[in-house]
Short mmCIF file of C-alpha atoms in Angstrom, two decimals:
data_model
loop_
_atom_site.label_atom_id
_atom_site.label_comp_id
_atom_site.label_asym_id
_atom_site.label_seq_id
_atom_site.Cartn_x
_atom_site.Cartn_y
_atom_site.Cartn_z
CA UNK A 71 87.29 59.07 -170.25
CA UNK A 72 87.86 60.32 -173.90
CA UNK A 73 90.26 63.35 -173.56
CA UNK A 74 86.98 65.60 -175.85
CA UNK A 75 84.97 64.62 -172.29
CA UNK A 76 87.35 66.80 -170.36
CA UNK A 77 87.19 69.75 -171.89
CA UNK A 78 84.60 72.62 -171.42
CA UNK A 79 84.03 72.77 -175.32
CA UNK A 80 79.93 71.90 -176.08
CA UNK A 81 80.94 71.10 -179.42
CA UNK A 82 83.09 68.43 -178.46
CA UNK A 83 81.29 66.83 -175.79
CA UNK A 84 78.30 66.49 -178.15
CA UNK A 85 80.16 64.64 -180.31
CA UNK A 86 80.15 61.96 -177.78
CA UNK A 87 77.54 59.20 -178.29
CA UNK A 88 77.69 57.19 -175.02
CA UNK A 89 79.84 56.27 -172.27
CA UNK A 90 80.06 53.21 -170.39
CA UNK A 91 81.66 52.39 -167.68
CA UNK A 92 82.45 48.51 -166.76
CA UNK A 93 83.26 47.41 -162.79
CA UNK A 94 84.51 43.95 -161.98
CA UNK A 95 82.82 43.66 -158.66
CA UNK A 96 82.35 40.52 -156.58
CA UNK A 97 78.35 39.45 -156.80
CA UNK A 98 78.97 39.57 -152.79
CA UNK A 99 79.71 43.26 -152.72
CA UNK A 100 77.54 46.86 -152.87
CA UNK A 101 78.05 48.86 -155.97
CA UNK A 102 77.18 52.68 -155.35
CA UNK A 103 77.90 54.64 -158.56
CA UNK A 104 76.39 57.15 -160.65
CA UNK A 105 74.04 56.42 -163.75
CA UNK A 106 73.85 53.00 -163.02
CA UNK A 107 72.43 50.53 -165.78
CA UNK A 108 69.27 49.45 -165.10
CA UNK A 109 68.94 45.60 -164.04
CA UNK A 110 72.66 45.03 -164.80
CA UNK A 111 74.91 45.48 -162.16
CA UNK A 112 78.49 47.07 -162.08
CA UNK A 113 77.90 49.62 -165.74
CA UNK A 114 77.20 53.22 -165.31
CA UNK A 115 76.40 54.08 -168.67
CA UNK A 116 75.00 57.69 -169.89
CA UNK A 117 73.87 58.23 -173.52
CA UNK A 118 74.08 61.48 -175.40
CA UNK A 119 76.34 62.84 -172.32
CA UNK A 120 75.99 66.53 -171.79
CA UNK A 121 78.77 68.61 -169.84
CA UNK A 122 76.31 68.29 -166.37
CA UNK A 123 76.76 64.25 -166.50
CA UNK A 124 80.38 64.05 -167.59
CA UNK A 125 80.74 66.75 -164.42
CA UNK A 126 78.83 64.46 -162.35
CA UNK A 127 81.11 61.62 -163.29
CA UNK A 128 84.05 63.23 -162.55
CA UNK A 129 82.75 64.42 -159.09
CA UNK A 130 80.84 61.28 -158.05
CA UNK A 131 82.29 58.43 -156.02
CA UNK A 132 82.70 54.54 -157.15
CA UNK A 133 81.86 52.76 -154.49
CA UNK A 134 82.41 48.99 -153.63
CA UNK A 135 82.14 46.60 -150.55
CA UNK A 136 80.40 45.60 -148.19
CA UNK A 137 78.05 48.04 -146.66
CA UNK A 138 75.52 47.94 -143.85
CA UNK A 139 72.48 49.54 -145.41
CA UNK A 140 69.78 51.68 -143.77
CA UNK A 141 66.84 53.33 -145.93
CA UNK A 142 65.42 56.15 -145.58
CA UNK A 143 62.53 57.18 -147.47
CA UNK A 144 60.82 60.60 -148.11
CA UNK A 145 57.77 60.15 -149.82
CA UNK A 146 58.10 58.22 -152.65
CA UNK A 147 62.08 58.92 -152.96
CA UNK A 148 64.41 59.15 -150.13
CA UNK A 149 68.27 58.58 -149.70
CA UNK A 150 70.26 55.06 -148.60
CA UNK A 151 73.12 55.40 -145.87
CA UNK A 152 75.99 52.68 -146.93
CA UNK A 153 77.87 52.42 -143.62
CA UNK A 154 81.11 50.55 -143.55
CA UNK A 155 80.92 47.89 -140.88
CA UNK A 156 84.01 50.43 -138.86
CA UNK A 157 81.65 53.20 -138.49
CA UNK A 158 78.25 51.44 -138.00
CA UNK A 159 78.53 51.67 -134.12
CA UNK A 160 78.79 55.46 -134.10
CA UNK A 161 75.54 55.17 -136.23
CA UNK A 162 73.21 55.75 -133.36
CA UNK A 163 69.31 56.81 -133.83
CA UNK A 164 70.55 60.23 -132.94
CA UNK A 165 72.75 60.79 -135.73
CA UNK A 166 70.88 58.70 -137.80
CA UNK A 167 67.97 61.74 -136.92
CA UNK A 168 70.59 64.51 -137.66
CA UNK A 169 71.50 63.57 -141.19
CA UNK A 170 67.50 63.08 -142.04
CA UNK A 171 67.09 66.45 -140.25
CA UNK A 172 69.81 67.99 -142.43
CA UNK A 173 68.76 65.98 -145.21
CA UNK A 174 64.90 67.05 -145.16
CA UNK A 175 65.54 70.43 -144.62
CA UNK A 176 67.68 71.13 -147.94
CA UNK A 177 64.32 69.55 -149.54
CA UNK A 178 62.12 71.82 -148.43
CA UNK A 179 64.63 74.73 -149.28
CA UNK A 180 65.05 73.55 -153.07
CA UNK A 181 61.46 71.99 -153.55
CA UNK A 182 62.38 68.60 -154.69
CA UNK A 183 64.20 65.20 -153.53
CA UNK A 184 67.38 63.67 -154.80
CA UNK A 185 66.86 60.30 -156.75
CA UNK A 186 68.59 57.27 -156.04
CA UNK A 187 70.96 59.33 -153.71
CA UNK A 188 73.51 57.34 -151.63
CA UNK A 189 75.33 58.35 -148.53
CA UNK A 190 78.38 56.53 -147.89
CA UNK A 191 80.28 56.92 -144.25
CA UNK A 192 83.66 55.45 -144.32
CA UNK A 193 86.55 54.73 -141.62
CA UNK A 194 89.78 56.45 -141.11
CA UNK A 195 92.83 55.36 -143.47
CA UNK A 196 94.15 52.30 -141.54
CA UNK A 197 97.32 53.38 -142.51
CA UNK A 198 98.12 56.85 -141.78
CA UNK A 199 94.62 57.81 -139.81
CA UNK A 200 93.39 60.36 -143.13
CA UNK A 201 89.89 61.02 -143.86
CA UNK A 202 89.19 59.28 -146.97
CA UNK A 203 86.91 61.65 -149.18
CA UNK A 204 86.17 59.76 -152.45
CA UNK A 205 83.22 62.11 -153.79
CA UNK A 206 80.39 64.27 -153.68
CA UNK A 207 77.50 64.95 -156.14
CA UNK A 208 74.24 64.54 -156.76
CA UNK A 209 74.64 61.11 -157.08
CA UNK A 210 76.52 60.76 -153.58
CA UNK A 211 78.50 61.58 -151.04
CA UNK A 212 81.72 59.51 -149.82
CA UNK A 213 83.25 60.32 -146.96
CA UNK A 214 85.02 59.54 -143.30
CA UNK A 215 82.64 61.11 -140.78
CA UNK A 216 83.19 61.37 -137.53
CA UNK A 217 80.11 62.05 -135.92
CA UNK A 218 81.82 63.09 -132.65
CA UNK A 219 83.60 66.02 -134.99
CA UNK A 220 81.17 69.55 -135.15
CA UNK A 221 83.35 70.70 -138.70
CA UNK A 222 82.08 66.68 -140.07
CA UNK A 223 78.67 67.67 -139.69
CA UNK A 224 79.25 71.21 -141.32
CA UNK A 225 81.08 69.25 -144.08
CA UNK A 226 77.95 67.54 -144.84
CA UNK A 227 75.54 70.43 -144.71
CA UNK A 228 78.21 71.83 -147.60
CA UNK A 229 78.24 69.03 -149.69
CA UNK A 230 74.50 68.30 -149.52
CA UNK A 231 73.83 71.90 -150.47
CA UNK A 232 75.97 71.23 -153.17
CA UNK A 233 73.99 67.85 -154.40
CA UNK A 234 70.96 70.10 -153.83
CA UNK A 235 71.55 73.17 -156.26
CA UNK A 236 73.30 71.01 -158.90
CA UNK A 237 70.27 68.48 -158.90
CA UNK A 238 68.12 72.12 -159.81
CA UNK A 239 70.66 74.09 -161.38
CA UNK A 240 72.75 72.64 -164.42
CA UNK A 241 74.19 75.97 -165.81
CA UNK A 242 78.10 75.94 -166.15
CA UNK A 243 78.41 79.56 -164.36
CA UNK A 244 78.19 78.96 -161.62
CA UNK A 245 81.10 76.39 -161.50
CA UNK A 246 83.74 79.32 -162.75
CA UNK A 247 84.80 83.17 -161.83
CA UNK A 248 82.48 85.70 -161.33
CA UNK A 249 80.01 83.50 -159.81
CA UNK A 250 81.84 80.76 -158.03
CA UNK A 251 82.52 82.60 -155.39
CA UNK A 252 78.83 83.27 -154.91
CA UNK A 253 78.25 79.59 -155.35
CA UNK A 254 80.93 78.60 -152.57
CA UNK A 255 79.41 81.74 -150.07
CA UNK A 256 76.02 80.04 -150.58
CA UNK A 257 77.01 76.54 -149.46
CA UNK A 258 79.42 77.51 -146.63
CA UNK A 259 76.35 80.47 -145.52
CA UNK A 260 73.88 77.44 -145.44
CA UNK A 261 75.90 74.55 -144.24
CA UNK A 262 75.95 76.26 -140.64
CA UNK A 263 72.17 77.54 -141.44
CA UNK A 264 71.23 73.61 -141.45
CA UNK A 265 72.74 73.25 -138.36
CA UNK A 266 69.74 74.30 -136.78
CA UNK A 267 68.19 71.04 -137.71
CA UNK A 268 70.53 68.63 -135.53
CA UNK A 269 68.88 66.89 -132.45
CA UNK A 270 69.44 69.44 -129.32
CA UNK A 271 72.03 66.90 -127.78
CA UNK A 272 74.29 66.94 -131.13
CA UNK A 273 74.56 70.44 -130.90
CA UNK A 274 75.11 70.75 -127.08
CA UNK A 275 77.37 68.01 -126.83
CA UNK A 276 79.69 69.43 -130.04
CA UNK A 277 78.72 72.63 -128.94
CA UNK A 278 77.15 73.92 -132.59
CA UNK A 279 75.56 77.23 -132.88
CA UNK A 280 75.27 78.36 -136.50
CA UNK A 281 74.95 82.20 -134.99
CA UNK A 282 78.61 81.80 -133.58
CA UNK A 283 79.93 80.24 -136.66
CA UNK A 284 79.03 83.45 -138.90
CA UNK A 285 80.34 85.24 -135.76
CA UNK A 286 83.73 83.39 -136.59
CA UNK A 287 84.09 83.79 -140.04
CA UNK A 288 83.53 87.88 -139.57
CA UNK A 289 86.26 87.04 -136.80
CA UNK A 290 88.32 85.52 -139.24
CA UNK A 291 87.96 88.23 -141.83
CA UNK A 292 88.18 90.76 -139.80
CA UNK A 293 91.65 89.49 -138.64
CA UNK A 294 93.31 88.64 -142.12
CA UNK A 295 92.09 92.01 -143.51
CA UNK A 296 93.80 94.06 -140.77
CA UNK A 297 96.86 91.57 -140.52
CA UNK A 298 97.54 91.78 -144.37
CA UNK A 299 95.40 94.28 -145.64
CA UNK A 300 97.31 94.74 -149.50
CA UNK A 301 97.00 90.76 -149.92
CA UNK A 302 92.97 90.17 -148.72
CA UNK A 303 91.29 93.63 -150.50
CA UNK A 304 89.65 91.06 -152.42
CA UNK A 305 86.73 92.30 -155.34
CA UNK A 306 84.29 89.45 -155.70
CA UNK A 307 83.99 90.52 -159.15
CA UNK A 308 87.83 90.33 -160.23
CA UNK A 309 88.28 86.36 -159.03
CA UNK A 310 89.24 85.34 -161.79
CA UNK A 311 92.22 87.73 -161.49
CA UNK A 312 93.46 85.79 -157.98
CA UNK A 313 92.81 82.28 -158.97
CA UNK A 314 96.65 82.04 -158.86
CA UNK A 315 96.77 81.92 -154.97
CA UNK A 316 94.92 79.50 -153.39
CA UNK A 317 95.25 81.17 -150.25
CA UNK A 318 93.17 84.17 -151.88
CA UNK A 319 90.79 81.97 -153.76
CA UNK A 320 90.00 79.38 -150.09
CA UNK A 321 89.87 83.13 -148.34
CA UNK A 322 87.49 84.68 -150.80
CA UNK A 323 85.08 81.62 -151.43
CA UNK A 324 84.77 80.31 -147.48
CA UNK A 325 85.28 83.65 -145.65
CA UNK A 326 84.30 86.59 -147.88
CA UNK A 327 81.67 84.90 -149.60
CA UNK A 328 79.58 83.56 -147.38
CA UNK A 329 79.60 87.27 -145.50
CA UNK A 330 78.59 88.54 -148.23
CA UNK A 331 75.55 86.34 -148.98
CA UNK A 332 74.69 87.31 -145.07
CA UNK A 333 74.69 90.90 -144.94
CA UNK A 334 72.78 90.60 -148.49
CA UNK A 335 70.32 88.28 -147.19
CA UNK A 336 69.92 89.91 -143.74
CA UNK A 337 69.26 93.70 -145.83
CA UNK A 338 66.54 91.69 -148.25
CA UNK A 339 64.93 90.36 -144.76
CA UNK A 340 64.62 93.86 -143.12
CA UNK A 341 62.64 94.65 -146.82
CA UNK A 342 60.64 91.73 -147.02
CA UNK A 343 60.79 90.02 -143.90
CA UNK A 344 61.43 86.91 -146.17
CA UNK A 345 64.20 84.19 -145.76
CA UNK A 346 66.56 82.39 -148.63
CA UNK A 347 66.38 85.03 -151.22
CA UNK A 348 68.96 84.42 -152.93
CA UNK A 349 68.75 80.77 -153.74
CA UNK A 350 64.93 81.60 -154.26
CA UNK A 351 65.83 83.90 -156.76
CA UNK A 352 68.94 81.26 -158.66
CA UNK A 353 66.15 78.54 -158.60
CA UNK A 354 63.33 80.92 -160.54
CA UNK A 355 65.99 82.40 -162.92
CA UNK A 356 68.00 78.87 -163.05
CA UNK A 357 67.19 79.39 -167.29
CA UNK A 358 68.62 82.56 -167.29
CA UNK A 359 72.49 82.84 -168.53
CA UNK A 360 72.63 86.83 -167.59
CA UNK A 361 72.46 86.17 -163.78
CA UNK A 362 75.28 88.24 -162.19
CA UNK A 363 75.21 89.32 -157.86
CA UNK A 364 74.24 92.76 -159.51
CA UNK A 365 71.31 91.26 -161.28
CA UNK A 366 70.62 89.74 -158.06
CA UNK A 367 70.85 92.66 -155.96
CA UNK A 368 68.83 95.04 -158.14
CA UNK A 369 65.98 92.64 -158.10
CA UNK A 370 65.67 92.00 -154.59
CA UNK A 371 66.78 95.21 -153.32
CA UNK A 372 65.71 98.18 -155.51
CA UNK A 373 66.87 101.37 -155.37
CA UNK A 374 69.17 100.32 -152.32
CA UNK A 375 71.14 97.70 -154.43
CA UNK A 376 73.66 100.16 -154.72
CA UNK A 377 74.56 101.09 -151.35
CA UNK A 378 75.24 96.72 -151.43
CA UNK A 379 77.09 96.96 -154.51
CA UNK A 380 79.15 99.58 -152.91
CA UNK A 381 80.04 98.50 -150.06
#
C-alpha cells in the first residue's frame, strides 16, 4: 500500500483518493476479501479510504481456493462458512450449531449483523503441522480450527467480539495505550462469556465452563503476582510505559484485563442487577473521544467508582 496509508497521520491518509487492489485468481476458485468490487471479481477497491478501512485491510484475510460453502442467514444478512475440503468432515451439524450460537449471540449483544461476513476454516500446515491464521476483521476471519480443541472455540468467541465492536465502534482509541488494554479485557472477558452458547455436548465433551475459565485467569494472576511481584504490579493506566515487554503487555491485556472488566461488571450488577455494562456504555458513547475506564466507572458506579478506581 502507499507508505502515507501506514501511518496514523489523518492528514495523510486523506490525501489518498482510492485504492485498488487487483487478484489474478482462477475463474474456478472462491475469492473472500474485503471491499470487494461490485460485479467484478478479484478487486477490492475502497474510495476516499479513511484510517478504519486501511485498518481493515491490513487486518483482513485474502482468501483464494476452493471452498465448500455453507450459508447461513440471519434475517436479511447472515455470515458464509468457506470450509477447505480438509476440514469439511469435522463440520458436523453440531459445530455447525455452535458457531451460529456464538455467532447470534454477539448480535444480540451489539444490536446489529455483520455484512457480507465470511468465515473461513482452514487445515493444518502440511508441512510443519502450524495453525495457519491469515486474518481477522470485520470482513472475516481465517483460521485453522480444530473443533475438537476447547482454546479454538475461545479463539473464535475473541475474534468475533473483535469483528463485532469494530463493525460499531471506529474510534482509533481504543486500538492504542490507555484503552487497549480495556479493549483486549473485553474480548478475552466475553470470549469465555459466549461459551455459554455451545450445544451441551461441545462443552461436555471439551469440558468448557466459562465460570472455571475466569476461575483460571484469577489462578493465573494470582500466581505471577506472588511469583514476581516487582515485574507484574502492573497500572492499567501506565501501559504505554510497558509496551517494551511483551511478556507485560500479553500479561496485562489477557490476564489483568479481563479481571478487571469482571469485578467491574460484577459491582455494576449488584447496583443494577443489569448485564454488559460496559460495552453498553462504549456502544452509546461510541462518538465520544473523552471515554477513559474512569469515565466509565463514574457513570455506572457513582459515588463508589472510587473504591474501583482504587483498588
Amino acid at each position: 500500500m502507499p507508505i502515507n496509508a501506514l501511518k496514523e497521520n489523518m492528514e495523510e491518509i486523506n490525501n489518498i483518493k482510492k485504492i485498488t487492489i487487483k487478484c489474478m485468481v482462477p475463474d474456478t476458485w472462491d475469492v473472500i476479501i474485503p471491499f470487494p468490487k461490485k460485479n467484478v471479481k478479484g478487486i477490492a477497491e475502497v474510495i476516499n479510504p479513511t484510517w478504519t478501512s486501511l485498518y481493515e485491510i491490513r487486518k483482513s484475510s485474502f482468501t483464494f481456493g476452493r471452498f465448500q460453502k455453507k450459508k447461513h442467514l440471519n434475517g436479511k444478512l447472515g455470515y458464509t462458512v468457506y470450509l477447505d475440503k480438509d476440514v469439511e468432515k469435522y463440520y458436523t451439524q453440531s459445530v455447525m450449531r455452535g458457531i451460529d450460537n456464538i455467532y447470534k449471540y454477539y448480535c444480540e449483544l451489539f444490536n446489529c449483523d455483520l455484512e457480507n461476513f465470511a468465515i473461513v476454516l482452514l487445515r493444518k500446515d502440511e508441512v510443519n503441522d502450524n495453525y495457519i491464521i491469515s486474518g481477522s476483521s470485520t470482513r472475516n476471519i481465517v483460521s485453522t480450527f480444530d473443533t475438537e480443541i476447547a482454546r479454538d472455540w475461545q479463539l473464535l468467541g475473541h475474534r468475533l467480539f473483535h469483528s463485532f465492536f469494530e463493525s460499531q465502534v471506529t474510534a482509533t482509541k481504543y486500538h492504542e495505550p490507555p484503552l487497549l488494554n480495556l479493549y483486549e479485557g473485553l474480548a478475552t472477558y466475553y470470549e469465555n462469556i459466549s461459551m455459554k452458547n455451545l450445544p451441551e455436548n461441545i462443552k461436555n465433551q471439551l469440558n468448557i465452563d466459562p465460570e472455571n475459565e475466569i476461575l483460571e485467569l484469577f489462578q493465573r494472576y494470582v500466581y505471577m503476582k506472588l511469583k514476581n511481584p516487582s515485574n507484574y504490579s502492573l497500572i492499567p493506566i501506565l501501559e504505554r510505559k510497558i509496551f517494551a515487554s511483551q511478556a507485560k503487555i500479553e500479561f496485562l491485556h489477557y490476564t489483568q484485563a479481563p479481571l478487571i472488566v469482571k469485578y467491574l461488571e460484577d459491582l455494576v450488577f449488584e447496583k443494577n442487577g443489569k448485564k454488559d455494562n460496559i460495552i453498553n456504555y462504549i456502544l452509546k458513547n461510541r462518538g465520544d473521544n473523552s471515554v477513559t475506564v474512569g469515565r466509565i466507572a463514574n457513570s455506572l458506579l457513582g459515588k463508589e467508582a472510587t473504591v474501583f478506581t482504587r483498588k
